[in-house]
PDB file of C-alpha atoms and ligand atoms in Angstrom:
ATOM      1  CA  MET A   1      95.815  65.591  99.184  1.00 67.00           C
ATOM      2  CA  THR A   2      95.300  68.418 101.611  1.00 84.00           C
ATOM      3  CA  THR A   3      93.968  71.874 100.792  1.00 84.00           C
ATOM      4  CA  THR A   4      96.695  74.454 100.344  1.00 95.00           C
ATOM      5  CA  LYS A   5      96.745  78.213  99.858  1.00 97.00           C
ATOM      6  CA  THR A   6      97.961  80.500  97.165  1.00 98.00           C
ATOM      7  CA  PHE A   7      97.895  84.261  96.810  1.00 98.00           C
ATOM      8  CA  THR A   8      96.733  86.269  93.807  1.00 98.00           C
ATOM      9  CA  MET A   9      95.925  89.814  92.889  1.00 98.00           C
ATOM     10  CA  ILE A  10      93.994  91.120  89.935  1.00 99.00           C
ATOM     11  CA  LYS A  11      96.263  93.845  88.585  1.00 98.00           C
ATOM     12  CA  PRO A  12      95.298  97.467  87.770  1.00 98.00           C
ATOM     13  CA  ASP A  13      94.863  96.900  84.020  1.00 98.00           C
ATOM     14  CA  ALA A  14      92.274  94.169  84.563  1.00 98.00           C
ATOM     15  CA  VAL A  15      90.428  95.932  87.397  1.00 98.00           C
ATOM     16  CA  THR A  16      90.257  99.180  85.408  1.00 98.00           C
ATOM     17  CA  ALA A  17      89.056  97.353  82.281  1.00 98.00           C
ATOM     18  CA  GLY A  18      86.148  95.882  84.248  1.00 98.00           C
ATOM     19  CA  ASN A  19      87.385  92.295  84.010  1.00 98.00           C
ATOM     20  CA  SER A  20      87.462  91.478  87.747  1.00 98.00           C
ATOM     21  CA  GLY A  21      84.121  89.675  87.804  1.00 98.00           C
ATOM     22  CA  ALA A  22      84.944  87.518  84.784  1.00 98.00           C
ATOM     23  CA  ILE A  23      88.345  86.624  86.267  1.00 99.00           C
ATOM     24  CA  ILE A  24      86.924  85.702  89.697  1.00 98.00           C
ATOM     25  CA  LYS A  25      84.280  83.582  87.949  1.00 98.00           C
ATOM     26  CA  ILE A  26      87.000  81.612  86.130  1.00 98.00           C
ATOM     27  CA  ILE A  27      88.982  81.189  89.357  1.00 98.00           C
ATOM     28  CA  GLU A  28      85.950  79.807  91.222  1.00 98.00           C
ATOM     29  CA  ALA A  29      84.923  77.610  88.280  1.00 98.00           C
ATOM     30  CA  HIS A  30      88.327  75.913  88.562  1.00 98.00           C
ATOM     31  CA  GLY A  31      87.705  74.920  92.157  1.00 98.00           C
ATOM     32  CA  PHE A  32      89.540  77.657  94.048  1.00 98.00           C
ATOM     33  CA  VAL A  33      87.809  78.964  97.161  1.00 98.00           C
ATOM     34  CA  VAL A  34      88.307  82.668  97.964  1.00 97.00           C
ATOM     35  CA  SER A  35      89.170  82.956 101.668  1.00 96.00           C
ATOM     36  CA  ALA A  36      90.203  86.640 101.723  1.00 97.00           C
ATOM     37  CA  MET A  37      89.588  89.462  99.247  1.00 98.00           C
ATOM     38  CA  LYS A  38      89.576  93.259  99.066  1.00 98.00           C
ATOM     39  CA  LEU A  39      89.866  96.177  96.673  1.00 98.00           C
ATOM     40  CA  THR A  40      92.848  98.389  97.452  1.00 98.00           C
ATOM     41  CA  GLN A  41      95.662 100.388  95.889  1.00 98.00           C
ATOM     42  CA  LEU A  42      99.379 100.136  96.646  1.00 98.00           C
ATOM     43  CA  THR A  43     101.662 103.093  97.279  1.00 98.00           C
ATOM     44  CA  ALA A  44     104.826 103.100  95.198  1.00 98.00           C
ATOM     45  CA  ALA A  45     106.776 102.105  98.321  1.00 98.00           C
ATOM     46  CA  GLN A  46     104.483  99.120  98.944  1.00 98.00           C
ATOM     47  CA  ALA A  47     104.662  97.995  95.305  1.00 98.00           C
ATOM     48  CA  GLY A  48     108.452  98.281  95.470  1.00 98.00           C
ATOM     49  CA  GLN A  49     108.521  96.144  98.595  1.00 98.00           C
ATOM     50  CA  PHE A  50     106.166  93.513  97.151  1.00 98.00           C
ATOM     51  CA  TYR A  51     108.312  93.174  94.014  1.00 97.00           C
ATOM     52  CA  GLY A  52     111.632  93.670  95.845  1.00 96.00           C
ATOM     53  CA  ILE A  53     112.976  90.432  94.359  1.00 96.00           C
ATOM     54  CA  HIS A  54     112.967  92.181  90.938  1.00 97.00           C
ATOM     55  CA  LYS A  55     114.845  95.301  92.157  1.00 97.00           C
ATOM     56  CA  GLU A  56     117.788  94.809  89.794  1.00 98.00           C
ATOM     57  CA  ARG A  57     115.655  94.055  86.723  1.00 98.00           C
ATOM     58  CA  PRO A  58     115.389  96.727  83.995  1.00 98.00           C
ATOM     59  CA  PHE A  59     111.597  96.764  84.221  1.00 97.00           C
ATOM     60  CA  TYR A  60     111.476  97.320  88.017  1.00 98.00           C
ATOM     61  CA  ASN A  61     110.630 101.050  88.017  1.00 98.00           C
ATOM     62  CA  ASP A  62     107.953 100.621  85.355  1.00 98.00           C
ATOM     63  CA  LEU A  63     106.524  97.669  87.306  1.00 98.00           C
ATOM     64  CA  VAL A  64     106.318  99.724  90.514  1.00 98.00           C
ATOM     65  CA  ASP A  65     104.639 102.629  88.659  1.00 98.00           C
ATOM     66  CA  TYR A  66     102.153 100.298  87.014  1.00 98.00           C
ATOM     67  CA  MET A  67     101.301  98.296  90.132  1.00 98.00           C
ATOM     68  CA  SER A  68     100.774 101.448  92.223  1.00 98.00           C
ATOM     69  CA  GLY A  69      98.932 103.293  89.452  1.00 98.00           C
ATOM     70  CA  GLY A  70      95.451 101.878  89.946  1.00 98.00           C
ATOM     71  CA  PRO A  71      93.240  99.600  92.029  1.00 98.00           C
ATOM     72  CA  ILE A  72      94.079  95.949  92.649  1.00 98.00           C
ATOM     73  CA  ILE A  73      92.103  93.040  94.125  1.00 98.00           C
ATOM     74  CA  PRO A  74      94.330  90.824  96.283  1.00 98.00           C
ATOM     75  CA  MET A  75      92.918  87.432  97.285  1.00 98.00           C
ATOM     76  CA  ILE A  76      93.916  84.337  99.219  1.00 98.00           C
ATOM     77  CA  LEU A  77      92.749  81.170  97.461  1.00 98.00           C
ATOM     78  CA  GLU A  78      92.445  77.596  98.716  1.00 97.00           C
ATOM     79  CA  LYS A  79      92.462  74.355  96.757  1.00 98.00           C
ATOM     80  CA  GLU A  80      94.388  71.107  96.553  1.00 97.00           C
ATOM     81  CA  ASN A  81      97.740  71.807  94.906  1.00 97.00           C
ATOM     82  CA  ALA A  82      96.823  75.501  94.893  1.00 98.00           C
ATOM     83  CA  VAL A  83     100.139  77.109  93.883  1.00 98.00           C
ATOM     84  CA  GLU A  84     100.889  74.894  90.873  1.00 97.00           C
ATOM     85  CA  ASP A  85      97.302  74.685  89.656  1.00 98.00           C
ATOM     86  CA  PHE A  86      96.873  78.441  89.865  1.00 98.00           C
ATOM     87  CA  ARG A  87     100.094  79.150  87.958  1.00 98.00           C
ATOM     88  CA  ALA A  88      98.770  76.841  85.239  1.00 98.00           C
ATOM     89  CA  LEU A  89      95.423  78.672  85.217  1.00 98.00           C
ATOM     90  CA  ILE A  90      96.991  82.138  84.808  1.00 98.00           C
ATOM     91  CA  GLY A  91      99.464  81.127  82.082  1.00 98.00           C
ATOM     92  CA  ALA A  92     102.874  82.451  81.052  1.00 98.00           C
ATOM     93  CA  THR A  93     104.068  85.921  82.128  1.00 98.00           C
ATOM     94  CA  ASN A  94     104.018  87.120  78.515  1.00 98.00           C
ATOM     95  CA  PRO A  95     100.469  86.776  77.131  1.00 97.00           C
ATOM     96  CA  VAL A  96     101.904  86.032  73.698  1.00 97.00           C
ATOM     97  CA  GLU A  97     103.310  82.818  75.196  1.00 98.00           C
ATOM     98  CA  ALA A  98     100.312  82.025  77.422  1.00 98.00           C
ATOM     99  CA  ALA A  99      98.266  78.928  76.559  1.00 98.00           C
ATOM    100  CA  GLU A 100      94.749  79.220  75.168  1.00 98.00           C
ATOM    101  CA  GLY A 101      92.102  79.581  77.867  1.00 97.00           C
ATOM    102  CA  THR A 102      94.490  80.902  80.529  1.00 98.00           C
ATOM    103  CA  ILE A 103      93.592  84.113  82.340  1.00 98.00           C
ATOM    104  CA  ARG A 104      96.571  85.980  80.904  1.00 98.00           C
ATOM    105  CA  LYS A 105      95.767  84.791  77.379  1.00 98.00           C
ATOM    106  CA  LEU A 106      92.219  86.059  77.829  1.00 98.00           C
ATOM    107  CA  PHE A 107      92.835  89.342  79.629  1.00 98.00           C
ATOM    108  CA  ALA A 108      96.504  90.470  79.599  1.00 98.00           C
ATOM    109  CA  THR A 109      97.439  93.245  77.206  1.00 96.00           C
ATOM    110  CA  SER A 110     101.266  93.065  77.520  1.00 97.00           C
ATOM    111  CA  ILE A 111     104.086  91.362  79.437  1.00 97.00           C
ATOM    112  CA  SER A 112     103.874  94.095  82.087  1.00 95.00           C
ATOM    113  CA  ALA A 113     100.098  94.694  82.150  1.00 97.00           C
ATOM    114  CA  ASN A 114      99.374  91.005  82.439  1.00 98.00           C
ATOM    115  CA  ALA A 115      96.103  91.056  84.372  1.00 98.00           C
ATOM    116  CA  ILE A 116      96.946  88.861  87.350  1.00 98.00           C
ATOM    117  CA  HIS A 117      99.604  87.712  89.824  1.00 98.00           C
ATOM    118  CA  GLY A 118     100.065  84.203  91.164  1.00 98.00           C
ATOM    119  CA  SER A 119     102.496  83.122  93.891  1.00 98.00           C
ATOM    120  CA  ASP A 120     105.367  80.933  92.678  1.00 98.00           C
ATOM    121  CA  SER A 121     105.746  78.811  95.843  1.00 97.00           C
ATOM    122  CA  HIS A 122     103.868  77.832  98.982  1.00 96.00           C
ATOM    123  CA  LYS A 123     106.328  79.864 101.079  1.00 97.00           C
ATOM    124  CA  ASN A 124     105.803  83.000  98.983  1.00 97.00           C
ATOM    125  CA  ALA A 125     102.025  82.471  98.993  1.00 97.00           C
ATOM    126  CA  LEU A 126     102.044  82.776 102.798  1.00 97.00           C
ATOM    127  CA  ILE A 127     104.396  85.800 102.760  1.00 97.00           C
ATOM    128  CA  GLU A 128     102.336  87.551 100.081  1.00 98.00           C
ATOM    129  CA  GLY A 129      99.023  86.790 101.803  1.00 98.00           C
ATOM    130  CA  ASP A 130     100.419  88.259 105.036  1.00 97.00           C
ATOM    131  CA  PHE A 131     101.555  91.350 103.102  1.00 98.00           C
ATOM    132  CA  PHE A 132      97.915  92.240 102.369  1.00 98.00           C
ATOM    133  CA  PHE A 133      95.767  90.599 105.029  1.00 98.00           C
ATOM    134  CA  SER A 134      95.740  90.610 108.824  1.00 93.00           C
ATOM    135  CA  ASN A 135      94.773  87.430 110.667  1.00 92.00           C
ATOM    136  CA  LEU A 136      91.365  88.992 111.362  1.00 88.00           C
ATOM    137  CA  GLU A 137      90.744  89.423 107.634  1.00 91.00           C
ATOM    138  CA  LYS A 138      91.584  85.814 106.846  1.00 89.00           C
ATOM    139  CA  MET A 139      88.653  83.414 107.012  1.00 78.00           C
ATOM    140  CA  LYS A 140      90.958  80.661 108.329  1.00 68.00           C
TER     141      LYS A 140
HETATM  142  P1  LIG B   1     105.208  86.209  87.016  1.00 73.88           P
HETATM  143  O1  LIG B   1     104.232  87.298  87.394  1.00 73.88           O
HETATM  144  O2  LIG B   1     104.689  85.374  85.874  1.00 73.88           O
HETATM  145  O3  LIG B   1     105.651  85.365  88.184  1.00 73.88           O
HETATM  146  P2  LIG B   1     107.799  87.521  87.146  1.00 73.88           P
HETATM  147  O4  LIG B   1     108.976  87.162  86.308  1.00 73.88           O
HETATM  148  O5  LIG B   1     107.823  87.157  88.592  1.00 73.88           O
HETATM  149  O6  LIG B   1     106.496  86.937  86.415  1.00 73.88           O
HETATM  150  O7  LIG B   1     107.613  89.102  87.002  1.00 73.88           O
HETATM  151  C1  LIG B   1     106.740  89.816  87.859  1.00 73.88           C
HETATM  152  C2  LIG B   1     105.938  90.791  87.028  1.00 73.88           C
HETATM  153  O8  LIG B   1     106.839  91.753  86.456  1.00 73.88           O
HETATM  154  C3  LIG B   1     105.226  90.194  85.816  1.00 73.88           C
HETATM  155  O9  LIG B   1     103.995  89.578  86.133  1.00 73.88           O
HETATM  156  C4  LIG B   1     105.051  91.407  84.940  1.00 73.88           C
HETATM  157  O10 LIG B   1     103.987  92.246  85.383  1.00 73.88           O
HETATM  158  C5  LIG B   1     106.383  92.138  85.161  1.00 73.88           C
HETATM  159  N1  LIG B   1     107.399  91.727  84.172  1.00 73.88           N
HETATM  160  C6  LIG B   1     108.086  90.561  84.123  1.00 73.88           C
HETATM  161  N2  LIG B   1     108.950  90.523  83.096  1.00 73.88           N
HETATM  162  C7  LIG B   1     108.800  91.716  82.467  1.00 73.88           C
HETATM  163  C8  LIG B   1     109.441  92.303  81.305  1.00 73.88           C
HETATM  164  O11 LIG B   1     110.318  91.705  80.664  1.00 73.88           O
HETATM  165  N3  LIG B   1     109.039  93.561  80.967  1.00 73.88           N
HETATM  166  C9  LIG B   1     108.076  94.251  81.664  1.00 73.88           C
HETATM  167  N4  LIG B   1     107.467  93.738  82.752  1.00 73.88           N
HETATM  168  C10 LIG B   1     107.822  92.494  83.156  1.00 73.88           C
HETATM  169 MG1  LIG B   2     106.778  85.879  89.837  1.00 73.88          MG
END
């Protein structure tokens, strides 16, 4: 198998709660290599663009407010089978449904403030990584 990329960001609830270090430690312990990372904060317009696919959903405005309301840590990760393995590591969107030991089970406080994002496809991983990082900021 060849190494592939996924994209993640630690969401404002988890960064603000001081859980970033613990989350990155879990990610690395599961074999993911961080190849780009920064601390930043989205404007409402940027959060709206990032989550544009959810524009018609009832939670869209709350999601944009929440995701632009505090610091985030976006990262590009590399591993074999990165997208699928990372979705398994973060767990279900709703922490009540997330499996034991998953990042959302450990750190999410609600279905909206659910600690972490993970790309749902290889194509979206590349789009989302490009949303946050220039080629100069990417290690490879
Ligand atoms: P995912 O993050 O597990 O891929 P999506 O369905 O793509 O889940 O939703 C994107 C984000 O929108 C979620 O991670 C969560 O923060 C928020 N969200 C999803 N569904 C709900 C909901 O029913 N109520 C409030 N927020 C939601
Ligand atoms: Mg999604």
